[in-house]
Amino acid sequence: MSLDWIYYAISWILLAWHSAWEAIGVPDGAFAGTNWAWILAIVFLVVTVRVILFPVFVKQIKSQRAMQALQPQVKALQEKHKGDRETLQKEMMELYRKEKANPLMGCLPMFLQIPVFLGLFHVLRRLDPANPGKTLYGWTVGQFESASAAKLFTAPIAGKFGSTADELARLGANGTTVKVMAGILVLVMMGTTYLTSRQMILKTGWAEDPQQRMIQRLMLYGIPASLLISGAIFPIGVIIYWVTNNLFTLGQQQWVLRKYPPPPSVTAKAGGATRNPVQPAKSTGLLGRKKPAPQAPAKPAAPKVAGPKPGAKPVNPKKNRPAKRQG
């Protein structure tokens, strides 16, 4: 299957935004070593894609809420079929089907953005001045030459950390500058990728379902770690796209999580164990001295038996006793 339609779509959006920024006076020539019209074209490629995918993102949040609501039933199934993984998986899939919950919906927005990422990666890799036609998917020669010369702080957007000496020479770039700029952007890309996953997990909590928990761990640790190696082959323009996409995701998730907050029980679980209730502090008086603790009320004293008055005849206790019956 040909992917040319993706390359043409990405090129059309990039060129449209570049023309828009040029029209409003953003300098296309280098300012502070940067061609801002092309940088902003990449940034607003992200905005365009995210606006289109926003309804899918909302469905992702709603699906996650549905999965959280099913956690008690999932846990009951795990207890019921402990040790029988095959039956457990069948029962869980039947539960998801019955309740119309999709465990894979959480990854759908990311999967839908993969073609855009690959398309931009392919287009920027072809921004090589040695390209004989000096044209791309619908690009004019002038647009091609302008983009191939575009830079971010003197580092070409088509350059990458792993660029060869020949590639750097064709781009007219300094190898050290490209490596420093690409290295910084890769670290920022890893950090913001980790933060987007962490933000979601802190708000929604770790899933009880082992499959879902495995996906969460992959998103939180696996993907950022893999970027340390794969980032070396990404053109700087692609890394700009990725970082912008992460920042957009952080803001969008914050807004959606406020609008569709997770259940209180899930929020409490995500925040960790509940703390012990705070004990009231002991009250202190003036000069910082502790007031004595209030004492328990004293028990009422037993009533005293009045003794004989002075000068009274002694009372004979036997006198008032009843006489014994005769047998």
Coordinates of C-alpha atoms in Angstrom, one line a residue:
M1 CA 0.0 0.0 0.0
S2 CA 1.4 3.4 -1.0
L3 CA 1.8 6.0 1.7
D4 CA 2.1 8.9 -0.7
W5 CA -1.3 10.3 0.3
I6 CA 0.1 10.8 3.9
Y7 CA 3.2 12.5 2.5
Y8 CA 1.1 14.8 0.3
A9 CA -1.2 15.6 3.3
I10 CA 1.7 16.4 5.6
S11 CA 3.4 18.6 2.9
W12 CA 0.2 20.4 2.2
I13 CA -0.4 21.3 5.9
L14 CA 3.3 22.4 6.3
L15 CA 3.3 24.6 3.2
A16 CA -0.1 26.1 4.2
W17 CA 1.1 27.2 7.6
H18 CA 4.5 28.4 6.3
S19 CA 2.7 30.6 3.8
A20 CA 0.3 31.9 6.5
W21 CA 3.2 32.9 8.8
E22 CA 5.0 34.5 5.9
A23 CA 1.9 36.4 5.0
I24 CA 1.6 38.0 8.5
G25 CA 5.3 39.0 8.5
V26 CA 7.1 36.3 10.4
P27 CA 10.6 36.4 9.1
D28 CA 11.6 33.5 6.9
G29 CA 15.2 34.6 6.9
A30 CA 17.3 33.5 9.9
F31 CA 16.7 35.4 13.1
A32 CA 18.8 34.3 16.1
G33 CA 19.9 31.5 13.9
T34 CA 16.3 30.3 13.4
N35 CA 13.9 30.3 10.5
W36 CA 10.8 30.9 12.5
A37 CA 8.3 30.5 9.7
W38 CA 9.3 26.9 9.2
I39 CA 9.5 26.2 13.0
L40 CA 6.0 27.6 13.5
A41 CA 4.8 25.6 10.5
I42 CA 5.9 22.4 12.3
V43 CA 4.4 23.5 15.6
F44 CA 1.0 24.2 14.0
L45 CA 1.1 20.9 12.1
V46 CA 0.8 19.5 15.7
V47 CA -2.1 21.9 16.5
T48 CA -3.9 20.9 13.3
V49 CA -3.6 17.1 13.9
R50 CA -4.6 17.5 17.6
V51 CA -7.7 19.5 16.8
I52 CA -8.7 16.8 14.3
L53 CA -8.1 14.0 16.9
F54 CA -9.7 15.8 19.9
P55 CA -13.0 13.8 19.7
V56 CA -10.9 10.6 19.8
F57 CA -9.0 11.9 22.8
V58 CA -12.3 12.5 24.7
K59 CA -13.5 9.0 23.8
Q60 CA -10.2 7.7 25.2
I61 CA -10.9 9.5 28.6
K62 CA -14.4 8.1 28.7
S63 CA -13.2 4.6 27.9
Q64 CA -10.7 4.8 30.7
R65 CA -13.5 5.9 33.1
A66 CA -15.6 2.9 31.9
M67 CA -12.6 0.6 32.6
Q68 CA -12.2 2.0 36.1
A69 CA -15.9 1.4 36.8
L70 CA -15.3 -2.3 35.9
Q71 CA -12.3 -2.7 38.2
P72 CA -14.4 -4.4 41.1
Q73 CA -15.8 -6.9 38.6
V74 CA -12.3 -7.5 37.1
K75 CA -10.9 -8.1 40.6
A76 CA -13.7 -10.6 41.4
L77 CA -12.9 -12.5 38.2
Q78 CA -9.3 -12.6 39.0
E79 CA -10.1 -14.1 42.4
K80 CA -12.6 -16.6 40.9
H81 CA -10.2 -17.8 38.2
K82 CA -6.9 -17.6 40.0
G83 CA -4.4 -19.8 38.2
D84 CA -6.6 -20.3 35.1
R85 CA -5.3 -17.6 32.9
E86 CA -7.1 -18.7 29.7
T87 CA -10.5 -18.8 31.4
L88 CA -9.8 -15.4 33.1
Q89 CA -9.0 -13.8 29.7
K90 CA -12.2 -15.2 28.2
E91 CA -14.3 -13.9 31.0
M92 CA -12.7 -10.5 31.0
M93 CA -13.1 -10.1 27.3
E94 CA -16.8 -11.1 27.6
L95 CA -17.2 -8.5 30.4
Y96 CA -15.6 -5.8 28.2
R97 CA -17.8 -6.8 25.3
K98 CA -21.0 -6.8 27.4
E99 CA -20.2 -3.4 29.0
K100 CA -18.9 -1.9 25.7
A101 CA -15.5 -1.1 27.1
N102 CA -12.3 -1.3 25.0
P103 CA -9.0 -1.9 26.8
L104 CA -7.0 -0.7 23.7
M105 CA -8.9 2.6 23.5
G106 CA -6.3 4.2 25.7
C107 CA -3.6 3.8 23.0
L108 CA -5.8 4.8 20.0
P109 CA -4.8 8.5 19.9
M110 CA -1.1 7.6 19.9
F111 CA -1.6 5.0 17.1
L112 CA -3.5 7.5 15.0
Q113 CA -0.6 9.9 15.2
I114 CA 2.0 7.4 14.1
P115 CA 1.2 7.9 10.3
V116 CA 1.6 11.7 10.8
F117 CA 4.9 11.2 12.6
L118 CA 6.2 8.8 9.9
G119 CA 5.0 11.1 7.2
L120 CA 6.9 14.1 8.6
F121 CA 10.0 11.9 9.2
H122 CA 9.9 10.8 5.6
V123 CA 9.5 14.4 4.2
L124 CA 12.2 15.9 6.3
R125 CA 14.7 13.2 5.5
R126 CA 14.3 14.1 1.8
L127 CA 15.2 17.8 2.5
D128 CA 18.6 17.1 1.1
P129 CA 20.2 19.8 -1.2
A130 CA 21.7 16.9 -3.2
N131 CA 18.2 15.9 -4.2
P132 CA 18.4 16.2 -8.0
G133 CA 14.7 17.3 -8.5
K134 CA 14.8 19.7 -5.5
T135 CA 11.1 19.0 -5.1
L136 CA 8.9 16.9 -2.8
Y137 CA 5.2 16.0 -2.7
G138 CA 3.7 19.2 -4.3
W139 CA 6.6 21.4 -3.2
T140 CA 8.1 24.0 -5.6
V141 CA 11.8 24.4 -6.0
G142 CA 11.8 27.6 -4.0
Q143 CA 9.9 26.0 -1.1
F144 CA 12.3 23.0 -1.1
E145 CA 15.4 25.2 -1.0
S146 CA 13.9 27.4 1.7
A147 CA 13.0 24.4 3.9
S148 CA 16.3 22.6 3.3
A149 CA 18.1 25.8 4.6
A150 CA 15.8 26.3 7.6
K151 CA 17.6 26.1 10.9
L152 CA 16.9 26.1 14.7
F153 CA 19.6 28.1 16.4
T154 CA 22.0 27.4 13.4
A155 CA 21.2 23.6 13.4
P156 CA 19.3 22.5 10.2
I157 CA 15.8 21.0 10.9
A158 CA 16.8 18.2 8.5
G159 CA 19.9 17.4 10.5
K160 CA 20.0 14.7 13.2
F161 CA 22.3 13.5 16.0
G162 CA 23.5 10.7 13.9
S163 CA 24.1 12.7 10.7
T164 CA 27.2 11.6 8.7
A165 CA 29.9 14.0 7.7
D166 CA 28.7 14.0 4.1
E167 CA 25.1 14.8 5.2
L168 CA 26.3 17.7 7.4
A169 CA 28.5 19.0 4.5
R170 CA 25.5 19.0 2.1
L171 CA 23.4 20.9 4.7
G172 CA 26.2 23.3 5.4
A173 CA 26.0 22.5 9.1
N174 CA 28.5 22.2 12.0
G175 CA 28.5 18.7 13.4
T176 CA 29.0 19.8 17.1
T177 CA 26.1 22.3 16.9
V178 CA 23.8 19.7 15.4
K179 CA 24.7 17.1 18.0
V180 CA 24.3 19.5 20.9
M181 CA 20.9 20.8 19.7
A182 CA 19.6 17.4 18.8
G183 CA 20.9 15.9 22.1
I184 CA 19.1 18.6 24.1
L185 CA 15.9 18.1 22.2
V186 CA 16.0 14.3 22.6
L187 CA 16.3 14.8 26.4
V188 CA 13.4 17.2 26.4
M189 CA 11.5 14.7 24.2
M190 CA 12.1 11.9 26.7
G191 CA 11.2 14.0 29.7
T192 CA 7.9 15.4 28.3
T193 CA 6.9 11.9 27.1
Y194 CA 7.4 10.5 30.6
L195 CA 5.4 13.4 32.1
T196 CA 2.4 12.9 29.8
S197 CA 2.1 9.3 30.9
R198 CA 2.8 10.1 34.6
Q199 CA 0.1 12.9 34.6
M200 CA -2.6 10.4 33.4
I201 CA -1.6 7.7 35.8
L202 CA -1.5 10.0 38.8
K203 CA -5.0 11.2 38.0
T204 CA -6.6 7.8 37.1
G205 CA -4.5 5.4 39.2
W206 CA -2.9 2.1 38.3
A207 CA -5.2 -0.4 36.6
E208 CA -6.1 -3.6 38.4
D209 CA -6.2 -5.5 35.1
P210 CA -2.7 -7.0 34.5
Q211 CA -2.9 -6.3 30.8
Q212 CA -3.8 -2.7 31.4
R213 CA -1.1 -2.3 34.0
M214 CA 1.5 -3.7 31.6
I215 CA 0.4 -1.1 29.0
Q216 CA 0.7 1.7 31.6
R217 CA 4.2 0.6 32.5
L218 CA 5.2 0.5 28.9
M219 CA 3.9 4.0 28.3
L220 CA 5.5 5.3 31.5
Y221 CA 9.0 3.8 31.3
G222 CA 9.4 1.8 28.0
I223 CA 8.7 4.5 25.4
P224 CA 10.8 7.3 27.0
A225 CA 13.7 4.9 27.4
S226 CA 13.5 3.8 23.8
L227 CA 13.7 7.4 22.6
L228 CA 17.3 7.7 23.9
I229 CA 18.4 5.4 21.1
S230 CA 15.9 6.0 18.4
G231 CA 16.2 9.8 18.9
A232 CA 19.6 9.7 17.2
I233 CA 18.0 9.0 13.8
F234 CA 15.2 11.6 14.1
P235 CA 15.7 14.9 12.2
I236 CA 15.6 17.9 14.4
G237 CA 12.3 19.0 12.8
V238 CA 10.7 15.7 13.8
I239 CA 11.9 16.1 17.4
I240 CA 10.4 19.6 17.5
Y241 CA 7.1 18.0 16.4
W242 CA 7.3 15.4 19.1
V243 CA 8.1 17.9 21.9
T244 CA 5.3 20.2 20.8
N245 CA 2.9 17.3 20.7
N246 CA 3.9 16.3 24.3
L247 CA 3.4 19.9 25.6
F248 CA 0.0 20.0 23.8
T249 CA -0.9 16.7 25.4
L250 CA 0.0 17.9 28.9
G251 CA -2.3 20.9 28.5
Q252 CA -5.1 19.0 26.8
Q253 CA -5.0 16.2 29.4
Q254 CA -5.2 18.7 32.3
W255 CA -8.3 20.3 30.8
V256 CA -10.0 17.0 30.0
L257 CA -9.2 15.5 33.4
R258 CA -10.8 18.6 35.1
K259 CA -13.9 18.3 32.9
Y260 CA -14.2 14.5 33.3
P261 CA -12.7 13.9 36.7
P262 CA -12.0 10.3 37.8
P263 CA -14.2 8.7 40.5
P264 CA -13.2 9.7 44.0
S265 CA -12.2 6.1 44.9
V266 CA -9.8 6.0 42.0
T267 CA -8.3 9.4 42.9
A268 CA -7.7 8.3 46.4
K269 CA -6.1 5.1 45.2
A270 CA -3.9 7.1 42.8
G271 CA -2.7 9.4 45.6
G272 CA -1.5 6.5 47.7
A273 CA -2.5 5.2 51.0
T274 CA -4.8 7.3 53.1
R275 CA -3.1 9.1 55.8
N276 CA -4.0 8.8 59.5
P277 CA -6.4 11.5 60.7
V278 CA -4.5 14.5 62.1
Q279 CA -4.6 14.6 65.9
P280 CA -5.6 17.9 67.4
A281 CA -2.6 19.7 68.8
K282 CA -2.4 20.1 72.6
S283 CA -3.6 23.6 73.6
T284 CA -1.1 25.8 75.1
G285 CA -1.6 28.8 77.3
L286 CA 0.3 32.0 77.5
L287 CA 4.1 32.0 77.4
G288 CA 3.9 28.7 75.5
R289 CA 3.2 26.6 78.7
K290 CA 1.0 23.6 78.2
K291 CA -2.3 23.7 79.9
P292 CA -3.1 20.8 82.2
A293 CA -5.2 18.2 80.6
P294 CA -8.8 18.3 81.8
Q295 CA -9.3 15.7 84.6
A296 CA -12.2 13.3 84.7
P297 CA -15.0 14.3 87.1
A298 CA -14.6 12.9 90.6
K299 CA -17.0 10.2 91.6
P300 CA -19.5 11.3 94.2
A301 CA -18.5 10.4 97.7
A302 CA -20.5 7.8 99.6
P303 CA -22.9 9.4 102.1
K304 CA -21.5 9.5 105.6
V305 CA -23.5 7.9 108.4
A306 CA -24.1 10.3 111.2
G307 CA -22.6 9.2 114.5
P308 CA -24.3 9.6 117.9
K309 CA -24.7 13.0 119.3
P310 CA -22.6 13.9 122.3
G311 CA -24.3 12.9 125.6
A312 CA -26.9 10.6 123.9
K313 CA -27.4 7.1 125.3
P314 CA -25.7 4.4 123.3
V315 CA -28.0 2.4 121.1
N316 CA -28.1 -1.3 121.6
P317 CA -28.2 -2.9 118.2
K318 CA -29.6 -6.2 119.6
K319 CA -32.6 -4.5 121.0
N320 CA -34.2 -3.8 117.7
R321 CA -33.5 -7.3 116.2
P322 CA -36.6 -9.6 115.7
A323 CA -36.9 -12.4 118.3
K324 CA -36.0 -15.9 117.1
R325 CA -38.8 -18.3 116.5
Q326 CA -39.2 -21.3 118.9
G327 CA -38.8 -24.5 117.2

